Amino acid sequence: MSFRATHDLHKRRFGRNLGVGLVLAAFIAIVFGLTIAKVSNGGMTFQPGTEQN
Amino acid sequence: MSDASINASNIREDEAGFGDYFALLKPRVMSLVVFTALVGLLAAPVTVHPMVGFCAILFIAIGGGASGALNMWWDADIDRVMKRTRGRPIPSGKVEPGEAMALGLALSGMSCIMLALATNIFAGAFLAFTIFFYVVVYTMWLKRLTPQNIVIGGAAGAFPPVIGWIAATGSMAVEPWLMFALTFLWTPPHFWALALFMRSDYDDAGVPMLTVTHGRRATRVHILVYTLLLALFAVGAAFSGIGGPLYLAVSLVLNALFIRGAFRIWRRDEAASEADNFATERSFFKLSLLYLFLHFGAVLAEALLKPYGLGGWG
């Protein structure tokens, strides 16, 4: 079985890799955003006996 | 990967795309999880930072999706038999069962840890319990053992508003359990109505549905009994912290329609149902979708109106 660069399989694998890449990028952005929200909200300051939201 | 490294004997023309892996997460079920968890989170009497709230809903949704993937991995054999599920990624041969299991386990762990970090440990632990309940207690243990499988599965599907509430408050209260009761008691009449007009599917798969084990007459009785119990909780919730005049009005109308539908299903026999191709059962099923959406929508509306002094009982 020979494959040219334009084979459907390449497209599908590229789509899959692109999807995983975008999910990972989104995850990084979410963790970054969450960190900023926690820091600016005072959520990273641990105070005994208080709830962390 | 270059072409030279591809072993031709391992190549499958129908190799899975990104969408096939996404389909493992049962996006339609996930949308219900997102909606009910969001209502649970917003109905809680605390303010949550929008980013924290977004993350909470996202990780609850991913946890729900992960349990869907694990469910598809375990149930691949019966999914192959049922018409409704034959096109799913594993029975159609696009995704290997092991891949679904790995994806489900990885996302389960990630979602619970991230929810705990984003909100509180209690919420993360409760999400872990929900996944365990759906995958192990329902899917692996009781689904193929008892005709009450729908009731047990309904419990698993009813947890998201409780998790949303815990994510917001870090503690438990009566109100999220009223939302739990709403979905929990709604699930049996919803699915048994479906089983009445999709009968051959469940029969073929050998899943002990009430219609098969106790007969269709008993199923009609069960639908009526659960609908009456549901109405009690649904209308009763109007007088709790999540209710209000708007919720009460919506609930009274919907429950009157739902009880009328259940009563009609109970009154009919098989000959009458087959004569009109289960028209009453089908319309009851459609109404059930609207029923749950509007009840949670009313809870959400009451919560959103509260800051303006309009929601709740004042």
mmCIF file of C-alpha atoms in Angstrom:
data_model
loop_
_atom_site.group_PDB
_atom_site.id
_atom_site.type_symbol
_atom_site.label_atom_id
_atom_site.label_comp_id
_atom_site.label_asym_id
_atom_site.label_seq_id
_atom_site.Cartn_x
_atom_site.Cartn_y
_atom_site.Cartn_z
ATOM 1 C CA MET A 1 0.000 0.000 0.000
ATOM 2 C CA SER A 2 1.592 3.271 -1.063
ATOM 3 C CA PHE A 3 0.703 6.709 0.218
ATOM 4 C CA ARG A 4 0.893 10.071 -1.414
ATOM 5 C CA ALA A 5 1.087 13.192 0.687
ATOM 6 C CA THR A 6 -2.556 13.922 -0.073
ATOM 7 C CA HIS A 7 -3.878 10.510 0.987
ATOM 8 C CA ASP A 8 -7.061 10.643 3.055
ATOM 9 C CA LEU A 9 -5.283 8.908 5.911
ATOM 10 C CA HIS A 10 -2.819 11.794 6.192
ATOM 11 C CA LYS A 11 -5.678 14.278 6.323
ATOM 12 C CA ARG A 12 -7.409 12.316 9.039
ATOM 13 C CA ARG A 13 -4.234 11.962 11.098
ATOM 14 C CA PHE A 14 -3.461 15.644 10.618
ATOM 15 C CA GLY A 15 -6.978 16.476 11.830
ATOM 16 C CA ARG A 16 -6.500 14.252 14.861
ATOM 17 C CA ASN A 17 -3.117 15.757 15.707
ATOM 18 C CA LEU A 18 -4.451 19.265 15.207
ATOM 19 C CA GLY A 19 -7.404 18.440 17.508
ATOM 20 C CA VAL A 20 -5.111 17.128 20.254
ATOM 21 C CA GLY A 21 -2.853 20.173 19.826
ATOM 22 C CA LEU A 22 -5.750 22.584 20.163
ATOM 23 C CA VAL A 23 -7.104 20.728 23.220
ATOM 24 C CA LEU A 24 -3.683 20.942 24.892
ATOM 25 C CA ALA A 25 -3.378 24.642 24.023
ATOM 26 C CA ALA A 26 -6.865 25.248 25.446
ATOM 27 C CA PHE A 27 -5.919 23.343 28.611
ATOM 28 C CA ILE A 28 -2.847 25.543 29.100
ATOM 29 C CA ALA A 29 -4.966 28.671 28.578
ATOM 30 C CA ILE A 30 -7.561 27.416 31.098
ATOM 31 C CA VAL A 31 -4.964 26.601 33.766
ATOM 32 C CA PHE A 32 -3.364 30.022 33.189
ATOM 33 C CA GLY A 33 -6.743 31.797 33.403
ATOM 34 C CA LEU A 34 -7.677 29.837 36.528
ATOM 35 C CA THR A 35 -4.379 30.740 38.176
ATOM 36 C CA ILE A 36 -4.903 34.439 37.423
ATOM 37 C CA ALA A 37 -8.487 34.237 38.784
ATOM 38 C CA LYS A 38 -7.322 32.487 41.963
ATOM 39 C CA VAL A 39 -4.463 34.918 42.570
ATOM 40 C CA SER A 40 -6.545 38.039 41.939
ATOM 41 C CA ASN A 41 -9.383 36.606 44.033
ATOM 42 C CA GLY A 42 -7.096 35.908 46.991
ATOM 43 C CA GLY A 43 -7.848 32.205 46.537
ATOM 44 C CA MET A 44 -4.178 31.236 46.685
ATOM 45 C CA THR A 45 -3.749 32.706 50.160
ATOM 46 C CA PHE A 46 -4.339 29.877 52.564
ATOM 47 C CA GLN A 47 -6.141 30.897 55.691
ATOM 48 C CA PRO A 48 -6.893 28.145 58.175
ATOM 49 C CA GLY A 49 -10.621 27.522 58.616
ATOM 50 C CA THR A 50 -11.789 29.300 55.445
ATOM 51 C CA GLU A 51 -13.315 27.738 52.343
ATOM 52 C CA GLN A 52 -11.303 27.820 49.121
ATOM 53 C CA ASN A 53 -13.499 28.712 46.143
ATOM 54 C CA MET B 1 5.556 10.147 11.207
ATOM 55 C CA SER B 2 6.990 9.674 7.714
ATOM 56 C CA ASP B 3 5.472 7.319 5.151
ATOM 57 C CA ALA B 4 8.465 5.026 5.431
ATOM 58 C CA SER B 5 7.633 4.234 9.039
ATOM 59 C CA ILE B 6 4.051 3.169 8.345
ATOM 60 C CA ASN B 7 3.591 -0.576 8.442
ATOM 61 C CA ALA B 8 1.108 -1.256 5.655
ATOM 62 C CA SER B 9 -0.370 -4.292 7.416
ATOM 63 C CA ASN B 10 -1.506 -2.095 10.315
ATOM 64 C CA ILE B 11 -3.190 0.532 8.165
ATOM 65 C CA ARG B 12 -6.951 0.791 8.434
ATOM 66 C CA GLU B 13 -8.792 2.806 5.830
ATOM 67 C CA ASP B 14 -11.504 3.754 8.357
ATOM 68 C CA GLU B 15 -9.078 4.942 11.025
ATOM 69 C CA ALA B 16 -10.722 7.139 13.645
ATOM 70 C CA GLY B 17 -10.700 10.904 13.327
ATOM 71 C CA PHE B 18 -10.767 13.415 16.173
ATOM 72 C CA GLY B 19 -14.573 13.500 16.058
ATOM 73 C CA ASP B 20 -14.776 9.746 16.721
ATOM 74 C CA TYR B 21 -12.878 10.151 19.982
ATOM 75 C CA PHE B 22 -15.084 13.099 20.882
ATOM 76 C CA ALA B 23 -18.165 10.935 20.181
ATOM 77 C CA LEU B 24 -16.929 8.521 22.881
ATOM 78 C CA LEU B 25 -17.714 11.251 25.409
ATOM 79 C CA LYS B 26 -21.448 11.157 24.510
ATOM 80 C CA PRO B 27 -21.778 14.870 23.687
ATOM 81 C CA ARG B 28 -25.582 14.843 23.962
ATOM 82 C CA VAL B 29 -25.499 13.443 27.482
ATOM 83 C CA MET B 30 -22.710 15.912 28.250
ATOM 84 C CA SER B 31 -24.968 18.812 27.254
ATOM 85 C CA LEU B 32 -27.514 17.712 29.892
ATOM 86 C CA VAL B 33 -24.702 17.429 32.450
ATOM 87 C CA VAL B 34 -23.464 20.930 31.583
ATOM 88 C CA PHE B 35 -26.935 22.443 31.873
ATOM 89 C CA THR B 36 -27.939 20.808 35.172
ATOM 90 C CA ALA B 37 -24.518 21.369 36.765
ATOM 91 C CA LEU B 38 -24.645 25.020 35.702
ATOM 92 C CA VAL B 39 -28.068 25.406 37.319
ATOM 93 C CA GLY B 40 -26.749 23.756 40.513
ATOM 94 C CA LEU B 41 -23.777 26.128 40.539
ATOM 95 C CA LEU B 42 -25.799 29.292 39.863
ATOM 96 C CA ALA B 43 -28.651 28.397 42.238
ATOM 97 C CA ALA B 44 -26.177 28.189 45.143
ATOM 98 C CA PRO B 45 -26.402 31.185 47.482
ATOM 99 C CA VAL B 46 -22.799 32.309 46.917
ATOM 100 C CA THR B 47 -20.970 34.261 44.237
ATOM 101 C CA VAL B 48 -18.441 32.338 42.206
ATOM 102 C CA HIS B 49 -15.695 33.928 40.108
ATOM 103 C CA PRO B 50 -16.760 33.474 36.450
ATOM 104 C CA MET B 51 -13.483 31.749 35.527
ATOM 105 C CA VAL B 52 -13.770 29.364 38.483
ATOM 106 C CA GLY B 53 -17.415 28.686 37.564
ATOM 107 C CA PHE B 54 -16.468 28.045 33.931
ATOM 108 C CA CYS B 55 -13.715 25.638 34.970
ATOM 109 C CA ALA B 56 -16.050 23.833 37.394
ATOM 110 C CA ILE B 57 -18.647 23.239 34.665
ATOM 111 C CA LEU B 58 -15.973 22.241 32.134
ATOM 112 C CA PHE B 59 -14.400 19.646 34.425
ATOM 113 C CA ILE B 60 -17.783 18.265 35.524
ATOM 114 C CA ALA B 61 -18.632 17.918 31.802
ATOM 115 C CA ILE B 62 -15.311 16.196 31.077
ATOM 116 C CA GLY B 63 -15.922 13.845 34.024
ATOM 117 C CA GLY B 64 -19.361 13.049 32.591
ATOM 118 C CA GLY B 65 -17.792 12.481 29.166
ATOM 119 C CA ALA B 66 -15.129 10.218 30.669
ATOM 120 C CA SER B 67 -17.761 8.013 32.280
ATOM 121 C CA GLY B 68 -19.514 7.901 28.878
ATOM 122 C CA ALA B 69 -16.302 6.612 27.260
ATOM 123 C CA LEU B 70 -15.897 3.952 29.976
ATOM 124 C CA ASN B 71 -19.561 2.997 29.499
ATOM 125 C CA MET B 72 -18.992 2.561 25.745
ATOM 126 C CA TRP B 73 -15.884 0.473 26.404
ATOM 127 C CA TRP B 74 -17.740 -1.895 28.750
ATOM 128 C CA ASP B 75 -20.974 -2.045 26.739
ATOM 129 C CA ALA B 76 -19.396 -2.481 23.292
ATOM 130 C CA ASP B 77 -20.891 -5.989 23.009
ATOM 131 C CA ILE B 78 -24.493 -4.861 23.501
ATOM 132 C CA ASP B 79 -23.941 -1.674 21.481
ATOM 133 C CA ARG B 80 -23.137 -3.917 18.490
ATOM 134 C CA VAL B 81 -26.576 -5.534 18.757
ATOM 135 C CA MET B 82 -28.793 -2.478 19.227
ATOM 136 C CA LYS B 83 -29.781 -0.460 16.171
ATOM 137 C CA ARG B 84 -29.607 2.813 18.109
ATOM 138 C CA THR B 85 -25.984 2.254 19.194
ATOM 139 C CA ARG B 86 -24.533 0.260 16.283
ATOM 140 C CA GLY B 87 -22.917 3.354 14.767
ATOM 141 C CA ARG B 88 -20.947 4.254 17.904
ATOM 142 C CA PRO B 89 -17.142 4.454 17.487
ATOM 143 C CA ILE B 90 -16.310 1.042 19.024
ATOM 144 C CA PRO B 91 -19.030 -1.154 17.408
ATOM 145 C CA SER B 92 -18.361 0.510 14.052
ATOM 146 C CA GLY B 93 -14.695 -0.514 14.372
ATOM 147 C CA LYS B 94 -13.217 2.983 14.281
ATOM 148 C CA VAL B 95 -11.912 3.017 17.845
ATOM 149 C CA GLU B 96 -10.372 0.073 19.717
ATOM 150 C CA PRO B 97 -12.015 -0.788 23.074
ATOM 151 C CA GLY B 98 -8.673 -0.332 24.850
ATOM 152 C CA GLU B 99 -8.366 3.195 23.471
ATOM 153 C CA ALA B 100 -11.803 4.098 24.842
ATOM 154 C CA MET B 101 -10.871 2.677 28.256
ATOM 155 C CA ALA B 102 -7.573 4.596 28.317
ATOM 156 C CA LEU B 103 -9.277 7.836 27.280
ATOM 157 C CA GLY B 104 -12.022 7.329 29.880
ATOM 158 C CA LEU B 105 -9.593 6.598 32.723
ATOM 159 C CA ALA B 106 -7.256 9.459 31.809
ATOM 160 C CA LEU B 107 -10.061 12.000 31.548
ATOM 161 C CA SER B 108 -11.667 10.715 34.775
ATOM 162 C CA GLY B 109 -8.475 11.279 36.740
ATOM 163 C CA MET B 110 -7.768 14.629 35.100
ATOM 164 C CA SER B 111 -11.298 15.999 35.583
ATOM 165 C CA CYS B 112 -11.521 15.040 39.289
ATOM 166 C CA ILE B 113 -8.097 16.473 40.133
ATOM 167 C CA MET B 114 -8.712 19.662 38.160
ATOM 168 C CA LEU B 115 -12.173 20.169 39.700
ATOM 169 C CA ALA B 116 -10.675 19.735 43.164
ATOM 170 C CA LEU B 117 -7.948 22.280 42.350
ATOM 171 C CA ALA B 118 -10.326 24.747 40.703
ATOM 172 C CA THR B 119 -13.008 24.612 43.412
ATOM 173 C CA ASN B 120 -12.641 22.361 46.459
ATOM 174 C CA ILE B 121 -11.663 18.793 47.327
ATOM 175 C CA PHE B 122 -15.238 17.849 48.268
ATOM 176 C CA ALA B 123 -16.431 18.643 44.722
ATOM 177 C CA GLY B 124 -13.559 16.670 43.157
ATOM 178 C CA ALA B 125 -14.263 13.685 45.409
ATOM 179 C CA PHE B 126 -17.982 13.825 44.633
ATOM 180 C CA LEU B 127 -17.244 13.845 40.894
ATOM 181 C CA ALA B 128 -15.016 10.790 41.405
ATOM 182 C CA PHE B 129 -17.849 9.070 43.294
ATOM 183 C CA THR B 130 -20.303 9.919 40.479
ATOM 184 C CA ILE B 131 -17.997 8.414 37.829
ATOM 185 C CA PHE B 132 -17.510 5.322 40.018
ATOM 186 C CA PHE B 133 -21.263 5.021 40.543
ATOM 187 C CA TYR B 134 -22.078 5.321 36.822
ATOM 188 C CA VAL B 135 -19.289 3.074 35.539
ATOM 189 C CA VAL B 136 -18.927 0.406 38.228
ATOM 190 C CA VAL B 137 -22.260 0.293 40.088
ATOM 191 C CA TYR B 138 -24.523 0.983 37.095
ATOM 192 C CA THR B 139 -22.690 -0.089 33.900
ATOM 193 C CA MET B 140 -20.622 -3.017 35.152
ATOM 194 C CA TRP B 141 -22.750 -4.352 37.979
ATOM 195 C CA LEU B 142 -26.470 -3.631 37.867
ATOM 196 C CA LYS B 143 -27.371 -2.684 34.272
ATOM 197 C CA ARG B 144 -27.456 -6.307 33.095
ATOM 198 C CA LEU B 145 -28.681 -7.699 36.395
ATOM 199 C CA THR B 146 -31.891 -5.915 37.322
ATOM 200 C CA PRO B 147 -34.847 -4.354 35.500
ATOM 201 C CA GLN B 148 -34.487 -1.428 37.907
ATOM 202 C CA ASN B 149 -31.308 -0.519 35.947
ATOM 203 C CA ILE B 150 -32.936 2.661 34.664
ATOM 204 C CA VAL B 151 -33.621 3.854 38.205
ATOM 205 C CA ILE B 152 -29.975 3.290 39.204
ATOM 206 C CA GLY B 153 -28.659 4.899 36.002
ATOM 207 C CA GLY B 154 -30.971 7.824 36.712
ATOM 208 C CA ALA B 155 -29.235 8.381 40.046
ATOM 209 C CA ALA B 156 -25.870 8.682 38.317
ATOM 210 C CA GLY B 157 -27.289 11.157 35.815
ATOM 211 C CA ALA B 158 -28.867 13.191 38.609
ATOM 212 C CA PHE B 159 -25.632 14.017 40.469
ATOM 213 C CA PRO B 160 -24.319 16.956 38.312
ATOM 214 C CA PRO B 161 -26.447 19.712 39.960
ATOM 215 C CA VAL B 162 -25.251 18.442 43.366
ATOM 216 C CA ILE B 163 -21.622 18.624 42.181
ATOM 217 C CA GLY B 164 -22.258 22.129 40.792
ATOM 218 C CA TRP B 165 -23.678 23.236 44.148
ATOM 219 C CA ILE B 166 -20.758 21.711 46.104
ATOM 220 C CA ALA B 167 -18.271 23.321 43.690
ATOM 221 C CA ALA B 168 -19.806 26.712 44.505
ATOM 222 C CA THR B 169 -20.354 26.343 48.252
ATOM 223 C CA GLY B 170 -17.977 23.605 49.408
ATOM 224 C CA SER B 171 -20.805 22.144 51.480
ATOM 225 C CA MET B 172 -24.045 20.181 51.207
ATOM 226 C CA ALA B 173 -27.640 21.442 51.527
ATOM 227 C CA VAL B 174 -31.207 20.225 50.892
ATOM 228 C CA GLU B 175 -31.729 22.245 47.686
ATOM 229 C CA PRO B 176 -29.267 20.386 45.424
ATOM 230 C CA TRP B 177 -30.856 17.118 46.541
ATOM 231 C CA LEU B 178 -34.236 18.420 45.377
ATOM 232 C CA MET B 179 -32.644 18.990 41.974
ATOM 233 C CA PHE B 180 -31.204 15.474 42.246
ATOM 234 C CA ALA B 181 -34.692 14.098 42.977
ATOM 235 C CA LEU B 182 -36.050 15.921 39.935
ATOM 236 C CA THR B 183 -33.703 14.146 37.496
ATOM 237 C CA PHE B 184 -33.683 10.887 39.459
ATOM 238 C CA LEU B 185 -37.476 10.463 39.436
ATOM 239 C CA TRP B 186 -37.790 11.848 35.900
ATOM 240 C CA THR B 187 -35.435 9.274 34.341
ATOM 241 C CA PRO B 188 -37.577 6.107 34.774
ATOM 242 C CA PRO B 189 -40.769 7.417 33.098
ATOM 243 C CA HIS B 190 -38.622 9.039 30.386
ATOM 244 C CA PHE B 191 -36.749 5.833 29.510
ATOM 245 C CA TRP B 192 -39.599 3.392 30.052
ATOM 246 C CA ALA B 193 -41.717 5.387 27.608
ATOM 247 C CA LEU B 194 -38.834 5.020 25.138
ATOM 248 C CA ALA B 195 -38.619 1.291 25.881
ATOM 249 C CA LEU B 196 -42.330 0.902 25.095
ATOM 250 C CA PHE B 197 -41.877 2.058 21.512
ATOM 251 C CA MET B 198 -38.243 0.926 20.904
ATOM 252 C CA ARG B 199 -38.867 -2.531 22.290
ATOM 253 C CA SER B 200 -36.960 -4.825 19.915
ATOM 254 C CA ASP B 201 -33.674 -2.985 20.560
ATOM 255 C CA TYR B 202 -33.491 -3.814 24.255
ATOM 256 C CA ASP B 203 -34.930 -7.299 23.714
ATOM 257 C CA ASP B 204 -32.201 -8.121 21.182
ATOM 258 C CA ALA B 205 -29.430 -6.918 23.464
ATOM 259 C CA GLY B 206 -30.657 -9.002 26.402
ATOM 260 C CA VAL B 207 -30.698 -5.995 28.731
ATOM 261 C CA PRO B 208 -33.308 -6.725 31.408
ATOM 262 C CA MET B 209 -35.678 -3.865 30.698
ATOM 263 C CA LEU B 210 -38.866 -3.724 32.738
ATOM 264 C CA THR B 211 -40.869 -4.197 29.528
ATOM 265 C CA VAL B 212 -39.228 -7.606 29.031
ATOM 266 C CA THR B 213 -38.941 -8.906 32.604
ATOM 267 C CA HIS B 214 -42.227 -7.712 34.108
ATOM 268 C CA GLY B 215 -44.257 -7.074 30.985
ATOM 269 C CA ARG B 216 -45.538 -3.996 29.271
ATOM 270 C CA ARG B 217 -48.589 -3.628 31.539
ATOM 271 C CA ALA B 218 -46.321 -3.400 34.614
ATOM 272 C CA THR B 219 -44.157 -0.829 32.793
ATOM 273 C CA ARG B 220 -47.207 1.365 32.188
ATOM 274 C CA VAL B 221 -48.087 1.146 35.896
ATOM 275 C CA HIS B 222 -44.478 2.010 36.839
ATOM 276 C CA ILE B 223 -44.525 5.068 34.556
ATOM 277 C CA LEU B 224 -47.665 6.369 36.289
ATOM 278 C CA VAL B 225 -46.350 5.723 39.814
ATOM 279 C CA TYR B 226 -42.980 7.408 39.142
ATOM 280 C CA THR B 227 -44.712 10.339 37.442
ATOM 281 C CA LEU B 228 -46.909 10.919 40.509
ATOM 282 C CA LEU B 229 -43.879 10.705 42.831
ATOM 283 C CA LEU B 230 -41.991 13.073 40.546
ATOM 284 C CA ALA B 231 -44.836 15.597 40.599
ATOM 285 C CA LEU B 232 -44.761 15.576 44.399
ATOM 286 C CA PHE B 233 -41.060 16.462 44.528
ATOM 287 C CA ALA B 234 -41.127 18.808 41.534
ATOM 288 C CA VAL B 235 -43.981 20.952 42.866
ATOM 289 C CA GLY B 236 -42.688 20.663 46.457
ATOM 290 C CA ALA B 237 -39.324 22.127 45.361
ATOM 291 C CA ALA B 238 -41.182 25.354 44.523
ATOM 292 C CA PHE B 239 -41.376 26.087 48.255
ATOM 293 C CA SER B 240 -37.669 25.547 48.909
ATOM 294 C CA GLY B 241 -34.713 27.899 48.467
ATOM 295 C CA ILE B 242 -34.464 27.151 44.739
ATOM 296 C CA GLY B 243 -38.164 27.755 44.020
ATOM 297 C CA GLY B 244 -40.406 30.764 43.676
ATOM 298 C CA PRO B 245 -43.638 31.897 41.985
ATOM 299 C CA LEU B 246 -42.260 31.480 38.459
ATOM 300 C CA TYR B 247 -40.986 27.970 39.202
ATOM 301 C CA LEU B 248 -44.312 27.070 40.833
ATOM 302 C CA ALA B 249 -46.305 28.208 37.788
ATOM 303 C CA VAL B 250 -44.024 26.334 35.355
ATOM 304 C CA SER B 251 -44.027 23.227 37.544
ATOM 305 C CA LEU B 252 -47.810 23.129 38.006
ATOM 306 C CA VAL B 253 -48.461 23.322 34.250
ATOM 307 C CA LEU B 254 -45.767 20.795 33.318
ATOM 308 C CA ASN B 255 -46.756 18.304 36.010
ATOM 309 C CA ALA B 256 -50.423 18.508 35.059
ATOM 310 C CA LEU B 257 -49.453 17.703 31.445
ATOM 311 C CA PHE B 258 -47.019 14.980 32.514
ATOM 312 C CA ILE B 259 -49.546 13.271 34.812
ATOM 313 C CA ARG B 260 -52.164 13.441 32.051
ATOM 314 C CA GLY B 261 -49.674 11.770 29.653
ATOM 315 C CA ALA B 262 -48.748 9.073 32.188
ATOM 316 C CA PHE B 263 -52.412 8.440 32.936
ATOM 317 C CA ARG B 264 -53.132 7.986 29.204
ATOM 318 C CA ILE B 265 -50.207 5.558 28.885
ATOM 319 C CA TRP B 266 -51.488 3.606 31.913
ATOM 320 C CA ARG B 267 -55.024 3.434 30.474
ATOM 321 C CA ARG B 268 -53.985 2.157 27.047
ATOM 322 C CA ASP B 269 -53.476 -1.450 26.045
ATOM 323 C CA GLU B 270 -51.032 -2.829 23.467
ATOM 324 C CA ALA B 271 -53.614 -3.050 20.691
ATOM 325 C CA ALA B 272 -54.480 0.642 21.025
ATOM 326 C CA SER B 273 -50.790 1.597 21.135
ATOM 327 C CA GLU B 274 -49.902 -0.427 18.072
ATOM 328 C CA ALA B 275 -52.889 0.937 16.186
ATOM 329 C CA ASP B 276 -51.485 4.489 16.280
ATOM 330 C CA ASN B 277 -47.792 3.463 16.344
ATOM 331 C CA PHE B 278 -47.370 4.425 20.027
ATOM 332 C CA ALA B 279 -48.397 8.054 19.446
ATOM 333 C CA THR B 280 -49.213 8.665 23.146
ATOM 334 C CA GLU B 281 -45.942 7.099 24.323
ATOM 335 C CA ARG B 282 -43.959 9.095 21.766
ATOM 336 C CA SER B 283 -45.567 12.398 22.710
ATOM 337 C CA PHE B 284 -45.008 11.603 26.434
ATOM 338 C CA PHE B 285 -41.331 10.998 25.651
ATOM 339 C CA LYS B 286 -41.059 14.328 23.798
ATOM 340 C CA LEU B 287 -42.837 16.113 26.651
ATOM 341 C CA SER B 288 -40.408 14.560 29.134
ATOM 342 C CA LEU B 289 -37.481 16.310 27.403
ATOM 343 C CA LEU B 290 -39.244 19.657 27.666
ATOM 344 C CA TYR B 291 -40.305 18.863 31.256
ATOM 345 C CA LEU B 292 -36.760 18.547 32.588
ATOM 346 C CA PHE B 293 -35.370 21.436 30.547
ATOM 347 C CA LEU B 294 -38.093 23.853 31.694
ATOM 348 C CA HIS B 295 -37.904 22.811 35.355
ATOM 349 C CA PHE B 296 -34.161 23.466 35.494
ATOM 350 C CA GLY B 297 -34.681 26.578 33.363
ATOM 351 C CA ALA B 298 -37.178 27.853 35.977
ATOM 352 C CA VAL B 299 -34.690 27.172 38.819
ATOM 353 C CA LEU B 300 -32.082 29.083 36.829
ATOM 354 C CA ALA B 301 -34.484 31.972 36.184
ATOM 355 C CA GLU B 302 -35.344 32.227 39.899
ATOM 356 C CA ALA B 303 -31.615 32.293 40.751
ATOM 357 C CA LEU B 304 -30.836 34.934 38.123
ATOM 358 C CA LEU B 305 -33.770 37.125 39.227
ATOM 359 C CA LYS B 306 -32.774 37.081 42.911
ATOM 360 C CA PRO B 307 -30.169 39.885 42.683
ATOM 361 C CA TYR B 308 -32.974 42.128 41.358
ATOM 362 C CA GLY B 309 -35.268 41.245 44.233
ATOM 363 C CA LEU B 310 -37.605 39.260 41.966
ATOM 364 C CA GLY B 311 -36.634 35.601 42.367
ATOM 365 C CA GLY B 312 -37.733 33.309 45.189
ATOM 366 C CA TRP B 313 -40.483 34.051 47.694
ATOM 367 C CA GLY B 314 -39.058 37.410 48.653
#
